[in-house]
Amino acid sequence: MTTEYASAVAAVRAMESSLLVQSDIERMTAAGSIEEISDILVSCSRSAVSDKDKLITALETELDQVWSFLHDYAPNHKTLEILLYRNNFHNLKATLKALIMNTDAKRLFIRPSTLDLDALPEIVASKQYDVLPVYMRETAQEAYGILTRTLDGQLTDAVIDRAALEAMQNEANRLKSGFMQKYAQLTTVCADIQTAYRCSQMQKSESFLETAICGSPELDKNSLIREALKGTDALLSWLEGTSYNEAAELISSSSAQFEKWCDDALIALAEEAKLKAFGIEPLAAYYIAKEMEIKNLRILIVCKSCGTSRETIIERMRRLYV
Amino acid sequence: MNSLGLAFAVFGAVCAALFAGIGSAKGVGLVGEAAAGVVSVDPSKFSKVLILQLLPGTQGLYGLLTAILMMSRIGIIGSGAADLTLTQGLMFFAAALPIAIVGLFSGIAQGRAAAAGVGITAKKPDQNGKGIIMAAMVETYAILALLVSILLIYNIQL
């Protein structure tokens, strides 16, 4: 019953009032230093940190806290966990690479994650795949095999990335969550377009494309592969005939603009949840909104510390949920 | 046969209190859950969400009022039970149905509307009044049902 989420949705609505608004972002864009950004964040009820790295760490911790809150409040957190599938698979990728390169994986991890990140390196190293979530076991085994056999990091990444997208779609379909199905499909479409474009630029083989592209009801896998094999022009002209023509136009001019388009499309999807009084949608939408807010702040902080112009920063800012 | 008439009338009173009460309990409970969610994040909004939580509670009171009026009319409260025919008993039972059924469903519906209103209060506290008005609109139908039940109770010839 959707009314199970009454308490969680109401709590999320209360938290939404503390999300950054356009005027906050404008003030931070106009700020002259990291310290000034930190001051603005403090005025928006955030913790006081003036060092760039500590600020980024504080933002990551904030997202972690938001996840814990949503996870505790959601009566069915299995549905919500789909939002973290990509983080989980990224962490698997990081673990495998660190294992091969004999480095510490922990600094490469993305949080929040539903995996036990402290134990993950040991789990992968000792091949205890049954400790991993069901949707990751086969991929972990396959990716480990490919990486140790071929040392081909690119192929391993392709296998893991595709598996993450497949797992998201499968779980969203299994749980019959309309919002999550749309989320998984949109994420897949964005990843597939980017992969197909890069592969066509690098003239990758058909078998690599088969491994790397996931496919979705929105963009057919076979058609994408067929057009990508013909070259970037054929791929882009085919995409222009789909509902993703805007994305096709952007990816050919700037990958940063394409990524911004993908993020903005996710926020547009999240905005649908504003009309929902009950259900998982407002919770998922809040997480997406928070993730995007933190991405915006990270872009701002990095750009400010590199002395990037105000115009470029504004151009890169993602759409806000509020 | 006459005792069956009285039994139907009493059953009617029970239905009025029972179903309208269930509707209110479900409605108030739902808004309570939503309100607790808001208060856990922002305790200062307690008084505002409390008003919304009270709204679906009225159906239970209407059911209680109907039951008391009916019990008073048939003499269960006061002068002693009236000697009702089966037809009279069924008429009393039918008189209780509007508030029993409408009370049940409107209590739940008002709870949903008020819980959504809690969301408005949480995000935009200054718009709290609109949430209250929207939830209060559901009340109209409970009042209409109460009116029909009372008119019927007082116009059944004994």
Short mmCIF file of N, CA and C in Angstrom, two decimals, chain A residues 27-42 47-56 59 297-308 313:
data_model
loop_
_atom_site.label_atom_id
_atom_site.label_comp_id
_atom_site.label_asym_id
_atom_site.label_seq_id
_atom_site.Cartn_x
_atom_site.Cartn_y
_atom_site.Cartn_z
N ARG A 27 24.77 32.83 -5.70
CA ARG A 27 25.68 33.49 -4.73
C ARG A 27 27.03 32.77 -4.71
N MET A 28 26.96 31.44 -4.74
CA MET A 28 28.21 30.66 -4.68
C MET A 28 29.00 30.80 -5.98
N THR A 29 28.30 30.91 -7.08
CA THR A 29 28.98 31.10 -8.37
C THR A 29 29.72 32.44 -8.37
N ALA A 30 29.09 33.42 -7.74
CA ALA A 30 29.71 34.74 -7.70
C ALA A 30 30.79 34.85 -6.63
N ALA A 31 30.88 33.86 -5.75
CA ALA A 31 31.84 33.92 -4.63
C ALA A 31 33.28 33.94 -5.16
N GLY A 32 34.15 34.62 -4.41
CA GLY A 32 35.53 34.78 -4.87
C GLY A 32 36.47 33.67 -4.41
N SER A 33 36.06 32.92 -3.40
CA SER A 33 36.96 31.90 -2.86
C SER A 33 36.16 30.73 -2.26
N ILE A 34 36.92 29.66 -1.93
CA ILE A 34 36.30 28.49 -1.30
C ILE A 34 35.72 28.88 0.06
N GLU A 35 36.45 29.79 0.76
CA GLU A 35 36.00 30.23 2.09
C GLU A 35 34.62 30.89 1.98
N GLU A 36 34.47 31.68 0.92
CA GLU A 36 33.18 32.38 0.73
C GLU A 36 32.06 31.36 0.46
N ILE A 37 32.40 30.34 -0.34
CA ILE A 37 31.41 29.28 -0.62
C ILE A 37 31.03 28.60 0.68
N SER A 38 32.05 28.33 1.49
CA SER A 38 31.82 27.69 2.78
C SER A 38 30.91 28.54 3.66
N ASP A 39 31.14 29.87 3.64
CA ASP A 39 30.30 30.77 4.44
C ASP A 39 28.83 30.72 3.97
N ILE A 40 28.67 30.67 2.65
CA ILE A 40 27.29 30.61 2.11
C ILE A 40 26.64 29.30 2.53
N LEU A 41 27.42 28.23 2.49
CA LEU A 41 26.88 26.92 2.90
C LEU A 41 26.48 26.93 4.37
N VAL A 42 27.30 27.61 5.18
CA VAL A 42 26.98 27.71 6.62
C VAL A 42 25.66 28.46 6.79
N SER A 47 27.52 22.40 7.60
CA SER A 47 28.63 22.49 8.54
C SER A 47 29.74 23.41 7.99
N ALA A 48 30.48 24.00 8.91
CA ALA A 48 31.51 24.96 8.53
C ALA A 48 32.83 24.25 8.22
N VAL A 49 33.18 24.20 6.93
CA VAL A 49 34.46 23.64 6.49
C VAL A 49 35.01 24.57 5.41
N SER A 50 36.23 25.02 5.58
CA SER A 50 36.73 25.98 4.59
C SER A 50 37.81 25.40 3.67
N ASP A 51 38.28 24.18 3.99
CA ASP A 51 39.29 23.56 3.15
C ASP A 51 38.60 22.81 2.00
N LYS A 52 39.17 22.90 0.80
CA LYS A 52 38.52 22.32 -0.39
C LYS A 52 38.27 20.80 -0.23
N ASP A 53 39.33 20.06 0.13
CA ASP A 53 39.20 18.61 0.23
C ASP A 53 38.23 18.21 1.34
N LYS A 54 38.36 18.93 2.46
CA LYS A 54 37.46 18.61 3.59
C LYS A 54 36.01 18.93 3.23
N LEU A 55 35.83 19.97 2.42
CA LEU A 55 34.49 20.36 2.00
C LEU A 55 33.87 19.26 1.14
N ILE A 56 34.68 18.72 0.21
CA ILE A 56 34.19 17.64 -0.66
C ILE A 56 33.88 16.40 0.17
N LEU A 59 30.66 16.85 1.94
CA LEU A 59 29.51 16.68 1.04
C LEU A 59 29.20 15.20 0.84
N LEU A 297 27.78 21.31 -6.22
CA LEU A 297 28.72 21.91 -5.27
C LEU A 297 30.14 21.47 -5.57
N ARG A 298 30.28 20.21 -5.93
CA ARG A 298 31.61 19.69 -6.25
C ARG A 298 32.17 20.41 -7.49
N ILE A 299 31.33 20.57 -8.51
CA ILE A 299 31.76 21.29 -9.72
C ILE A 299 32.18 22.72 -9.35
N LEU A 300 31.34 23.33 -8.52
CA LEU A 300 31.61 24.71 -8.09
C LEU A 300 32.96 24.83 -7.37
N ILE A 301 33.15 23.92 -6.43
CA ILE A 301 34.38 23.97 -5.61
C ILE A 301 35.61 23.72 -6.48
N VAL A 302 35.53 22.69 -7.32
CA VAL A 302 36.68 22.36 -8.17
C VAL A 302 36.95 23.50 -9.16
N CYS A 303 35.88 24.01 -9.78
CA CYS A 303 36.05 25.11 -10.75
C CYS A 303 36.62 26.36 -10.07
N LYS A 304 36.13 26.65 -8.87
CA LYS A 304 36.62 27.85 -8.16
C LYS A 304 38.10 27.69 -7.82
N SER A 305 38.47 26.48 -7.39
CA SER A 305 39.87 26.28 -7.01
C SER A 305 40.79 26.28 -8.23
N CYS A 306 40.22 26.02 -9.42
CA CYS A 306 41.04 26.05 -10.65
C CYS A 306 40.97 27.42 -11.34
N GLY A 307 40.15 28.31 -10.81
CA GLY A 307 40.02 29.64 -11.40
C GLY A 307 39.21 29.65 -12.69
N THR A 308 38.29 28.69 -12.83
CA THR A 308 37.42 28.65 -14.02
C THR A 308 36.49 29.87 -14.03
N ILE A 313 31.25 28.03 -15.24
CA ILE A 313 30.64 27.36 -14.07
C ILE A 313 29.12 27.34 -14.24
#
